[in-house]
Short mmCIF file of N, CA and C in Angstrom, two decimals:
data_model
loop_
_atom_site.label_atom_id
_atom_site.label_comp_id
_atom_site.label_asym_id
_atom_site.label_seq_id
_atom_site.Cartn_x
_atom_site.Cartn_y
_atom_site.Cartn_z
N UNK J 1 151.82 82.27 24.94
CA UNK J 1 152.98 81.54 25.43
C UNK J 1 152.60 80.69 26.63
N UNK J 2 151.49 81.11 27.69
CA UNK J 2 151.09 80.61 28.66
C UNK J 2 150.09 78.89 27.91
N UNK J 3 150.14 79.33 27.38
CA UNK J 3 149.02 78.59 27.08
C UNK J 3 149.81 77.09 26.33
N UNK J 4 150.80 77.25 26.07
CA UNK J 4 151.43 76.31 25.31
C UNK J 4 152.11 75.52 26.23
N UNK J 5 153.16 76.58 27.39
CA UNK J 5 153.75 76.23 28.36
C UNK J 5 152.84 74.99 29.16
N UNK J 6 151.59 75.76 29.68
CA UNK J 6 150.62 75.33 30.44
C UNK J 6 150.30 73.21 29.73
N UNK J 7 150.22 73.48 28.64
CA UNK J 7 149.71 71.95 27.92
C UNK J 7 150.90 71.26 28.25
N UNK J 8 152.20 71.67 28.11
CA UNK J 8 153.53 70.84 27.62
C UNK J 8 153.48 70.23 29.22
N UNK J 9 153.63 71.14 30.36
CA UNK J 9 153.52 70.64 31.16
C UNK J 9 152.11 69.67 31.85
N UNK J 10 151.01 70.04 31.50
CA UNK J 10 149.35 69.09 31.71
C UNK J 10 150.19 67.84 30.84
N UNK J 11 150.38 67.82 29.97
CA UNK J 11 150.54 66.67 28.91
C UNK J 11 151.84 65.43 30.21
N UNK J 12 152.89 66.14 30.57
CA UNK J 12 153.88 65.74 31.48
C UNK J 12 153.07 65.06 32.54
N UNK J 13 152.20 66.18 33.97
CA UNK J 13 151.79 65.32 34.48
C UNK J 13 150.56 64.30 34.36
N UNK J 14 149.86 64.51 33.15
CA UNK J 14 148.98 63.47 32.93
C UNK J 14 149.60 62.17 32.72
N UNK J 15 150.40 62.43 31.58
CA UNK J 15 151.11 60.97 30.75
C UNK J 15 152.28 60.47 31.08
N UNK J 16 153.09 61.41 31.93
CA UNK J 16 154.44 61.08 32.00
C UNK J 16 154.27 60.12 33.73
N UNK J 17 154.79 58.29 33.45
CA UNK J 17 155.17 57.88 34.33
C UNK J 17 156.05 57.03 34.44
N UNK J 18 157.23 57.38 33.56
CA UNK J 18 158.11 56.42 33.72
C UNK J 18 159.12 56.55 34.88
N UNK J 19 159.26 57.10 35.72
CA UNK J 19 160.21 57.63 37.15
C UNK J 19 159.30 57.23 38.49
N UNK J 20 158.48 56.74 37.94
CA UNK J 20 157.35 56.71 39.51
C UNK J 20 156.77 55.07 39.56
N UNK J 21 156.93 55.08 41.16
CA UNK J 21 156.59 53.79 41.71
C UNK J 21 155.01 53.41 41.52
N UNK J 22 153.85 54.26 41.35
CA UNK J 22 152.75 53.50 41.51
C UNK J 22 152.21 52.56 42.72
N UNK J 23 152.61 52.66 43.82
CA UNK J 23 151.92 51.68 44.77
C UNK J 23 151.11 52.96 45.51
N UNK J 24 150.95 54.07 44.91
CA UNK J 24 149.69 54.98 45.58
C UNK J 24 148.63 55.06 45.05
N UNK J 25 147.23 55.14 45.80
CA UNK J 25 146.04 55.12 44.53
C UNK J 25 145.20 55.99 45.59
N UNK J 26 143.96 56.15 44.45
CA UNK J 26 143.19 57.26 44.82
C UNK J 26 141.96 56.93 45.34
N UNK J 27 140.76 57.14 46.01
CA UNK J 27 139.55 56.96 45.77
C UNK J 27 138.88 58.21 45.95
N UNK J 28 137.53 58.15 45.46
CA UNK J 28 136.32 59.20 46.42
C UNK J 28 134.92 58.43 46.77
N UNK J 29 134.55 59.07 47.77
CA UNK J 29 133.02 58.54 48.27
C UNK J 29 132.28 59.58 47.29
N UNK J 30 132.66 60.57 47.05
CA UNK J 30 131.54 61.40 46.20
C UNK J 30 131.82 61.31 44.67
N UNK J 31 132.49 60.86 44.10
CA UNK J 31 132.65 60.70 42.82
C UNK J 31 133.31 59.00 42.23
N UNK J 32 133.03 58.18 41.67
CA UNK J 32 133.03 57.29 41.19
C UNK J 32 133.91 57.27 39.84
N UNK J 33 135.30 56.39 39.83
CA UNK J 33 136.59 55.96 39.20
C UNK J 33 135.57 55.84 37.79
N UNK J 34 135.75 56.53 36.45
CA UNK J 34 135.55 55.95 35.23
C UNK J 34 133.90 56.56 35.07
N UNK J 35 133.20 57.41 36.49
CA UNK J 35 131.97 57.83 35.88
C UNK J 35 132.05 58.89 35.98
N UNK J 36 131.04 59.86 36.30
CA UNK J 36 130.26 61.25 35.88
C UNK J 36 130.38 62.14 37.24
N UNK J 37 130.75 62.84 36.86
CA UNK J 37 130.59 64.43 37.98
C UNK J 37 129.25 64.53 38.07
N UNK J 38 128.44 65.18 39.23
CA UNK J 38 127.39 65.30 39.36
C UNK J 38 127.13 66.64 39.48
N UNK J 39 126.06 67.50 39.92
CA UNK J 39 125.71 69.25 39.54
C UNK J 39 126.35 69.52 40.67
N UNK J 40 126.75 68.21 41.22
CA UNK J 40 127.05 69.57 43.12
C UNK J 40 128.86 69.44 42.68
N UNK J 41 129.57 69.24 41.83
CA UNK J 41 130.64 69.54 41.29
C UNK J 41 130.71 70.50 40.26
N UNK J 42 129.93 70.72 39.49
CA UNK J 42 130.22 71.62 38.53
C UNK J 42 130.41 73.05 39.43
N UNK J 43 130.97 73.77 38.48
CA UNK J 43 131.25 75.32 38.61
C UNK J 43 130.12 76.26 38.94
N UNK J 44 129.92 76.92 39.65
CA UNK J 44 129.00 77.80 39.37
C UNK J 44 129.78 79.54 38.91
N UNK J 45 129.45 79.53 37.89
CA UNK J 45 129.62 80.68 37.03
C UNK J 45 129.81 80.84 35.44
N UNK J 46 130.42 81.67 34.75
CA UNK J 46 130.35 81.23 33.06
C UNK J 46 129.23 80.50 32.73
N UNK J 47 127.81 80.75 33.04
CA UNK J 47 126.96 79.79 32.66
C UNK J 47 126.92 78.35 33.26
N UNK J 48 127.56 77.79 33.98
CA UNK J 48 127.33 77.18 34.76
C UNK J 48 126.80 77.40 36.13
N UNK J 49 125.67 76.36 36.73
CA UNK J 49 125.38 76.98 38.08
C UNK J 49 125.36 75.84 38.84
N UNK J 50 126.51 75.04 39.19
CA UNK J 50 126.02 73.48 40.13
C UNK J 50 127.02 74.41 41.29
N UNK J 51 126.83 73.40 42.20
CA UNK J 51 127.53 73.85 43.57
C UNK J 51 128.72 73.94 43.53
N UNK J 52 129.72 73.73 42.93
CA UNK J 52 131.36 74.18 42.65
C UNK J 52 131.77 73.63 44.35
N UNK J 53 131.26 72.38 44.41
CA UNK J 53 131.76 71.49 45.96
C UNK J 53 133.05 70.97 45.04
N UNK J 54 133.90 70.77 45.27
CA UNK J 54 135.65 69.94 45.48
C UNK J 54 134.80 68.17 45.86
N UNK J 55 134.95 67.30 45.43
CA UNK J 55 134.84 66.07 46.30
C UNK J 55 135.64 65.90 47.22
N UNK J 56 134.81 64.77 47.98
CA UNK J 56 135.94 64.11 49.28
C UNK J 56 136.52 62.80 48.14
N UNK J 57 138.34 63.14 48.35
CA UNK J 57 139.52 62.18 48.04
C UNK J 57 139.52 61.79 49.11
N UNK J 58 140.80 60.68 48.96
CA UNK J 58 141.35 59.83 49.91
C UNK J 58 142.38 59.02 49.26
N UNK J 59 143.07 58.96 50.21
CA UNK J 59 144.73 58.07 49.29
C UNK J 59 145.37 57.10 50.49
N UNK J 60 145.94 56.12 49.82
CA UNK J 60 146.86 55.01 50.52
C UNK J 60 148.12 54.70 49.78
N UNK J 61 148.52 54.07 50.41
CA UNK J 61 149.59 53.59 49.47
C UNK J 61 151.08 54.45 49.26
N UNK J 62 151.28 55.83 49.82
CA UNK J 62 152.12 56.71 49.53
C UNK J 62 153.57 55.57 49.92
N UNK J 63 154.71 55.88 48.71
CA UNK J 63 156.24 55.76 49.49
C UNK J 63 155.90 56.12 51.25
N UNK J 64 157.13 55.40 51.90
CA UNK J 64 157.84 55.96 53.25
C UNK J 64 158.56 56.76 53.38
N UNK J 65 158.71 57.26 52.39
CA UNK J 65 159.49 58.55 52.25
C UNK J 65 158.79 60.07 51.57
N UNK J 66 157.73 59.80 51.79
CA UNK J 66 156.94 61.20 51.70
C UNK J 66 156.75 61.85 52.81
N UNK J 67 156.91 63.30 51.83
CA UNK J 67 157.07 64.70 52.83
C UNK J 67 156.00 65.34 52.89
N UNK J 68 154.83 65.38 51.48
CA UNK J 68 154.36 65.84 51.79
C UNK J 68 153.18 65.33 50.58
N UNK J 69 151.93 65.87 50.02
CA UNK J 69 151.63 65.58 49.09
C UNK J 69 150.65 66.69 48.19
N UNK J 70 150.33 66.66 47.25
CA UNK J 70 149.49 67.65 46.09
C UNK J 70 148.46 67.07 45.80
N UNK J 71 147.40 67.67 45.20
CA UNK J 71 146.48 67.13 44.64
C UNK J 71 145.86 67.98 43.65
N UNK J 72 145.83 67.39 42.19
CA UNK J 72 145.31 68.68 41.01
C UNK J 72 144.02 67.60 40.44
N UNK J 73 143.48 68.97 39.75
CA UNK J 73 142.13 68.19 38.92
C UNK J 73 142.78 69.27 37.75
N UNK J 74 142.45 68.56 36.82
CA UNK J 74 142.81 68.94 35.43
C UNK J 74 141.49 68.20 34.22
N UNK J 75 141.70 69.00 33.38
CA UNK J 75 140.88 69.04 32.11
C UNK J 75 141.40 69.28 31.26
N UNK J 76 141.64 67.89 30.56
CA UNK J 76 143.30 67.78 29.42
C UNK J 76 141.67 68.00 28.14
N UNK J 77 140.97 68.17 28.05
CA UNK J 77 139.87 68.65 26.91
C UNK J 77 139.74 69.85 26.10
N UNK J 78 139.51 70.74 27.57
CA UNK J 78 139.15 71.81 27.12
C UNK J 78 140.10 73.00 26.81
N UNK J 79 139.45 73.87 26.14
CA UNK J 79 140.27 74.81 26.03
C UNK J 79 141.08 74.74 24.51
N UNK J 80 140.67 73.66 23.16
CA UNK J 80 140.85 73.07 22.38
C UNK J 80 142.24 72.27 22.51
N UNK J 81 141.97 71.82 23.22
CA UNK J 81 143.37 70.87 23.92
C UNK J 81 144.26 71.45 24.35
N UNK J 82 144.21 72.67 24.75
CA UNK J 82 145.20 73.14 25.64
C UNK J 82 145.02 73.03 27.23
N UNK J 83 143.61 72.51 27.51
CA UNK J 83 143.36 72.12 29.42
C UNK J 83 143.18 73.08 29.90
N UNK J 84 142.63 73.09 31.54
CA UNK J 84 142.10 73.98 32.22
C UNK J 84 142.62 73.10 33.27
N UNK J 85 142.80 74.17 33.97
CA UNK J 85 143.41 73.84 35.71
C UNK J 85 142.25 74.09 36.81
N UNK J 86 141.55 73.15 37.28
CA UNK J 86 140.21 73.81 37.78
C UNK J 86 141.12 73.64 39.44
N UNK J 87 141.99 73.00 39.95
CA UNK J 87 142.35 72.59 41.37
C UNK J 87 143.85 72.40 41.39
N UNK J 88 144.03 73.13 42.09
CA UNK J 88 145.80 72.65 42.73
C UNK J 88 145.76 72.75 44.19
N UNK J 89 146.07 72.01 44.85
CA UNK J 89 146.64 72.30 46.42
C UNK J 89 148.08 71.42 46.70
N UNK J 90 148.99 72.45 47.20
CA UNK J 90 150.20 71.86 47.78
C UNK J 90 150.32 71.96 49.38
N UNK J 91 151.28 71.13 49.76
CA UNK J 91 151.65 71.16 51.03
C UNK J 91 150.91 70.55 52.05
N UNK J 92 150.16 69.76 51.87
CA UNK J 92 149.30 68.66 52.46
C UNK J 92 150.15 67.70 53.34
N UNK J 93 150.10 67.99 54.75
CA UNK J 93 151.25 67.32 55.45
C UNK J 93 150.67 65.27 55.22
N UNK J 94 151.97 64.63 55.12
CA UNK J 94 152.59 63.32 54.90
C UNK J 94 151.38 62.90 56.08
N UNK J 95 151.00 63.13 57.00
CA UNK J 95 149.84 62.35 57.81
C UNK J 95 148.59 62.41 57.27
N UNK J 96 148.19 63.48 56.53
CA UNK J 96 146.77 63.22 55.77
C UNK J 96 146.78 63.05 54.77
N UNK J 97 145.67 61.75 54.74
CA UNK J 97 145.56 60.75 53.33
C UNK J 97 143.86 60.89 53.27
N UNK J 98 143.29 62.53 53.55
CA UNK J 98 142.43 62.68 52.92
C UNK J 98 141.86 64.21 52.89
N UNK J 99 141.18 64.44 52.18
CA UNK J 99 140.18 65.88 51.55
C UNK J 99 138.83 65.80 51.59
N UNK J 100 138.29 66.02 52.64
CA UNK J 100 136.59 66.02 52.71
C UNK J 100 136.36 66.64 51.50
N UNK J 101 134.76 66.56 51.62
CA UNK J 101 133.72 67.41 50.66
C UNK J 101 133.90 68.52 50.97
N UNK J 102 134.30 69.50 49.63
CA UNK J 102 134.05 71.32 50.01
C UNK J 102 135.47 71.33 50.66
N UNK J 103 136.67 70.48 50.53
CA UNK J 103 138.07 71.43 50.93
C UNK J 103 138.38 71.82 50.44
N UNK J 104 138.65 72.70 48.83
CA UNK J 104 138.39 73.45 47.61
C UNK J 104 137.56 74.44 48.20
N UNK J 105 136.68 74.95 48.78
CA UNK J 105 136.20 76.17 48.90
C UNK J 105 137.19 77.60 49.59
N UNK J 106 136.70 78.78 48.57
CA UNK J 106 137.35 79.88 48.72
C UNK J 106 138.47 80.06 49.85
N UNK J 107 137.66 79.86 51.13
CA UNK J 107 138.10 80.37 52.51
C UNK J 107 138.95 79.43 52.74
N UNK J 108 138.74 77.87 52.59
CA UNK J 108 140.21 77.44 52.62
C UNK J 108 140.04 76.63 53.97
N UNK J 109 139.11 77.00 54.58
CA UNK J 109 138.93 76.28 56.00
C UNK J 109 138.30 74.70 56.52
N UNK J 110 138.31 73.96 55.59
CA UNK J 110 138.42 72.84 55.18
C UNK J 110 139.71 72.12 54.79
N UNK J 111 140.54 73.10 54.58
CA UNK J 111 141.82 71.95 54.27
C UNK J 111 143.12 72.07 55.41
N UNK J 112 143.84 70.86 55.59
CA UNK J 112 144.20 70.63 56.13
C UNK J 112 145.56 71.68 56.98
N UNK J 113 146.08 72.36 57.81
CA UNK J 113 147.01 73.42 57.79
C UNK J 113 148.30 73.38 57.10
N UNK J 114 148.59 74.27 56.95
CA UNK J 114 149.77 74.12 56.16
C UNK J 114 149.39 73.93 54.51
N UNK J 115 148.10 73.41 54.27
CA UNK J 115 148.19 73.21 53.33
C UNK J 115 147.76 74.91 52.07
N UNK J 116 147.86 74.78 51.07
CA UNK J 116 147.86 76.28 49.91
C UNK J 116 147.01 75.55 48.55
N UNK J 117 145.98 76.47 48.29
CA UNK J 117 145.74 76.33 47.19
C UNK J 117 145.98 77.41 46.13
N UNK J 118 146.49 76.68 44.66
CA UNK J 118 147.46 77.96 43.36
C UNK J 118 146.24 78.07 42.60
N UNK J 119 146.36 79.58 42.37
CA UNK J 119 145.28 79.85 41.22
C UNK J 119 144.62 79.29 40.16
N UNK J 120 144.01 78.91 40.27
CA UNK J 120 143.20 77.76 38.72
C UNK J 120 143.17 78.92 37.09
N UNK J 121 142.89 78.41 36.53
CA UNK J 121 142.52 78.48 35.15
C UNK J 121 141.35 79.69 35.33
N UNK J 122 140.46 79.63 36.73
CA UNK J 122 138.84 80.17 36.29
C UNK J 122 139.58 81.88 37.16
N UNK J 123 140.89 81.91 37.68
CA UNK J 123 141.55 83.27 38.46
C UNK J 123 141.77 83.09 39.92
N UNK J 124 140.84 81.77 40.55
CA UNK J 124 140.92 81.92 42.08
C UNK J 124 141.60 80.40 42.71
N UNK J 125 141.95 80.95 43.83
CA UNK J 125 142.80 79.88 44.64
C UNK J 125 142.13 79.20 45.50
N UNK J 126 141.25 78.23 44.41
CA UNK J 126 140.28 77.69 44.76
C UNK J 126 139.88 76.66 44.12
N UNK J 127 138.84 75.43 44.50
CA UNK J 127 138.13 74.41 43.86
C UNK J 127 137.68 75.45 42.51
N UNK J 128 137.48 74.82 41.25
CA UNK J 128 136.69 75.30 40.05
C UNK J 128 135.97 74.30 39.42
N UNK J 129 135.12 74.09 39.38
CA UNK J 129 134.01 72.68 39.38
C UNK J 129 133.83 72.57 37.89
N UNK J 130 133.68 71.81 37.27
CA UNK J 130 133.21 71.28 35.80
C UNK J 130 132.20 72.29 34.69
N UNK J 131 132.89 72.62 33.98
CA UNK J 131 132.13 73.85 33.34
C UNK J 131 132.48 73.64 31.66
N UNK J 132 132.25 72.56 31.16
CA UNK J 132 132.48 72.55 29.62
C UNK J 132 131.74 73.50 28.87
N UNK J 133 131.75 73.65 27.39
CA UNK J 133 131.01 74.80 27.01
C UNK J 133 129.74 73.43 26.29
N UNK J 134 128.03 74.07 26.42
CA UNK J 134 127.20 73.27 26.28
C UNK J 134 127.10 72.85 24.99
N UNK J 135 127.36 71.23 24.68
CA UNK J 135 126.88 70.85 23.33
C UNK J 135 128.69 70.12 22.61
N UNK J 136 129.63 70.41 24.12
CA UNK J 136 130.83 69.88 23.78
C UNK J 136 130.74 68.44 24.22
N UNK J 137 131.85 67.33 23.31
CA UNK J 137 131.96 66.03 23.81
C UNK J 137 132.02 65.95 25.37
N UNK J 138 131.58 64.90 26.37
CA UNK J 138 131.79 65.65 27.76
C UNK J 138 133.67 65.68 27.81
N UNK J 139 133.92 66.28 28.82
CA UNK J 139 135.06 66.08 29.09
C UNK J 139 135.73 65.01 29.89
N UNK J 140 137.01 64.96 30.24
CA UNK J 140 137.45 64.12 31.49
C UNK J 140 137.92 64.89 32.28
N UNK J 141 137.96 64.82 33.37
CA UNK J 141 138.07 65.56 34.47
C UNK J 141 139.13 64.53 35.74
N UNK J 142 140.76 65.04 35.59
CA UNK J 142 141.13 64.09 36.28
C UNK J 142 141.77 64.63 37.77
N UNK J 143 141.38 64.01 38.53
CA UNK J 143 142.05 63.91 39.61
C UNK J 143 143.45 63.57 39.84
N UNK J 144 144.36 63.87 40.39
CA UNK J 144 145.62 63.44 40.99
C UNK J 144 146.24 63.74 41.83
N UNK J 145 146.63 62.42 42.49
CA UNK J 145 147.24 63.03 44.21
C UNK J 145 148.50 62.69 44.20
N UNK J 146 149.40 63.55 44.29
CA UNK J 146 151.07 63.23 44.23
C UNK J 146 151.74 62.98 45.99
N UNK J 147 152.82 61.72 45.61
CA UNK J 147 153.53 61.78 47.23
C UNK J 147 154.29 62.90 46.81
N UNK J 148 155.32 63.58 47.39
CA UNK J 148 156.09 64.40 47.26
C UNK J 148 157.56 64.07 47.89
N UNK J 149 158.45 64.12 47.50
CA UNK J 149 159.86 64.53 48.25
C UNK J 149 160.25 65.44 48.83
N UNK J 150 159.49 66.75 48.59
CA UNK J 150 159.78 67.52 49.79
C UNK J 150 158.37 68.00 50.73
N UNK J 151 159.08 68.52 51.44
CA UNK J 151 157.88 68.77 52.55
C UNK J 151 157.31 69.90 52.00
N UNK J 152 157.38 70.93 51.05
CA UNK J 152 156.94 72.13 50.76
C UNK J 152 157.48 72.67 49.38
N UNK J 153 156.60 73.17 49.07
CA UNK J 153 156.91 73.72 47.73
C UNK J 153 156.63 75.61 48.07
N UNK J 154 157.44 76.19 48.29
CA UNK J 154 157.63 77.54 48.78
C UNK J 154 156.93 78.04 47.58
N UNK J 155 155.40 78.64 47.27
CA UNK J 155 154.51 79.10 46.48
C UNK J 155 153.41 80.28 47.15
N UNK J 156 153.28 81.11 46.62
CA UNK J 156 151.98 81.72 47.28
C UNK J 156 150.67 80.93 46.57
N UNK J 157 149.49 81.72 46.81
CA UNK J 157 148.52 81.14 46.34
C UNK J 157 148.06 81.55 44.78
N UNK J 158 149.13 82.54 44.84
CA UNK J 158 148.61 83.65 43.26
C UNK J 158 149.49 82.79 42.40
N UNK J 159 149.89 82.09 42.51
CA UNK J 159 151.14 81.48 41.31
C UNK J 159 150.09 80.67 40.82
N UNK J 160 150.48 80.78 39.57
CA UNK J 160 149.72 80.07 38.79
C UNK J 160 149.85 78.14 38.29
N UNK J 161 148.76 77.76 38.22
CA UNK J 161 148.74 76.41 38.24
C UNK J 161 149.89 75.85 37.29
N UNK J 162 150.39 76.41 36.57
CA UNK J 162 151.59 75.84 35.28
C UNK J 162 152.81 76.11 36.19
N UNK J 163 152.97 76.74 36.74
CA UNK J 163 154.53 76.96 38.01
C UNK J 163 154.38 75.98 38.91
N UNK J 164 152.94 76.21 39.58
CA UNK J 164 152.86 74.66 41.10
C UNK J 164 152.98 73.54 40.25
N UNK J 165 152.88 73.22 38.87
CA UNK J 165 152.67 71.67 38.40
C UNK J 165 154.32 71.69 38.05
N UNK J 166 154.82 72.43 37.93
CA UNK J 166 156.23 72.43 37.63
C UNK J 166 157.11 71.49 38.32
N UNK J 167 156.50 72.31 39.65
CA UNK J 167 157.52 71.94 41.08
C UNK J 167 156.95 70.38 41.05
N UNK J 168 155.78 70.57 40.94
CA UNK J 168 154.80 68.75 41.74
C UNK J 168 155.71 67.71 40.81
N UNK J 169 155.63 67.70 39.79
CA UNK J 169 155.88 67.36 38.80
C UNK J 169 157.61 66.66 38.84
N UNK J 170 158.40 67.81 39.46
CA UNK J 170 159.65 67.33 39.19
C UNK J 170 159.91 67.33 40.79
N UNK J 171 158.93 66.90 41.57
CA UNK J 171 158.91 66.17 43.45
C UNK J 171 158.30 65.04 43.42
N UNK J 172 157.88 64.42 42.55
CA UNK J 172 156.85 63.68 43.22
C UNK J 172 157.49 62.30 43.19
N UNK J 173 157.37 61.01 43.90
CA UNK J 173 157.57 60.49 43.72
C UNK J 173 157.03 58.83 43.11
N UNK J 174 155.75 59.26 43.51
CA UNK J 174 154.22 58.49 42.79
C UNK J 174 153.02 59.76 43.07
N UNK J 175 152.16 58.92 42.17
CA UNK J 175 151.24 59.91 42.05
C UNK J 175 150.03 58.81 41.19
N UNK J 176 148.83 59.23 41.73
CA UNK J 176 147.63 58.20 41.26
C UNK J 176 146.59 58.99 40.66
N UNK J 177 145.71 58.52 40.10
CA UNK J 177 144.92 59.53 39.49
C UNK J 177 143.11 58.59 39.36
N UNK J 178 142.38 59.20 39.40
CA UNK J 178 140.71 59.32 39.22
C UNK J 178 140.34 60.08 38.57
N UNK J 179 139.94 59.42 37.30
CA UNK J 179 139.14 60.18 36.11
C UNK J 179 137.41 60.14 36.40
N UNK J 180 136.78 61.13 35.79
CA UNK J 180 135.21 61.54 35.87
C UNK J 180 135.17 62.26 34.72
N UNK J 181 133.80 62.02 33.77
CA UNK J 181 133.56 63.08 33.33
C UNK J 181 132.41 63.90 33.48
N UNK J 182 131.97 64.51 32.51
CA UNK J 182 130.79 66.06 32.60
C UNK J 182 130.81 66.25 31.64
N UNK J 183 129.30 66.36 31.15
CA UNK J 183 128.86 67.14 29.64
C UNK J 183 127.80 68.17 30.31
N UNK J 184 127.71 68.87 29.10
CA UNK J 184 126.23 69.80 29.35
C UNK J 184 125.46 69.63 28.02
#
């Protein structure tokens, strides 16, 4: 049931933009719009062993009326099209319009206060780096940074990525996205 739930909603915030302004966009210094994840993104575990670093984002462009903002990486591929949630973070206060390298790691002490990361797909409330199974088409691997309408999405960190995309989803008021992919 999770698993169906989980797509209906990936499928929503990937494709669904007819309610949203678009004057927000994304970049990274460590990953490149339309190319390739590199080993210091992949996952380390399940047979994967790259550095499971988060890239450094960065965003402009938000409405004047953002409270707050999200940022997910998703993998509308895997999983035989049901996706994997490798990143969620909410609550990213409306003054930062960016995510160093490694703010995805475990401890959390890289990201900005206030801000929460929701359990991924791999169990932890944490960055989960690129881990296709070897010999699959590569995947896409997308980034997205949502403005938000409210200042907070009242979540712990154990809630799972299909509940936080719920809320993002029906707050946001633009939202931009950076695709990459990864094969093995």
């Amino acid at each position: 049931m999770q698993l169906v739930s989980t797509a209906v909603v990936a499928c929503l915030l990937v494709s669904s933009v007819s309610a949203v302004a678009h004057g927000l966009t994304l970049d990274s210094s460590s990953v490149e719009a339309d190319g390739w994840l590199s080993a210091k993104q992949e996952y380390s575990g399940h047979g994967c062993v790259g550095g499971n670093i988060s890239p450094a984002l960065s965003w402009s462009g938000a409405p004047a009326d953002t409270k707050s903002f999200a940022v997910t990486l998703f993998d509308p591929d895997a999983r035989a099209g049901q996706g994997w949630w490798h990143w969620v973070v909410i609550n990213i206060p409306p003054t930062v319009h960016a995510l160093r390298e490694d703010a995805g790691n475990r401890s959390g002490t890289h990201l900005p206060a206030g801000a929460v990361q929701i359990r991924t797909s791999f169990g932890d409330s944490a960055y989960g780096g690129a881990c296709p199974p070897v010999g699959d088409k590569p995947h896409r691997y997308v980034f997205t940074v949502y403005a938000m309408k409210v200042a907070r999405i009242d979540l712990a960190s154990s809630a799972s990525a299909a509940s936080a995309s719920r809320f993002i989803n029906a707050n946001a008021l633009d939202r931009a996205t950076l695709v990459a992919r990864y094969g093995r």
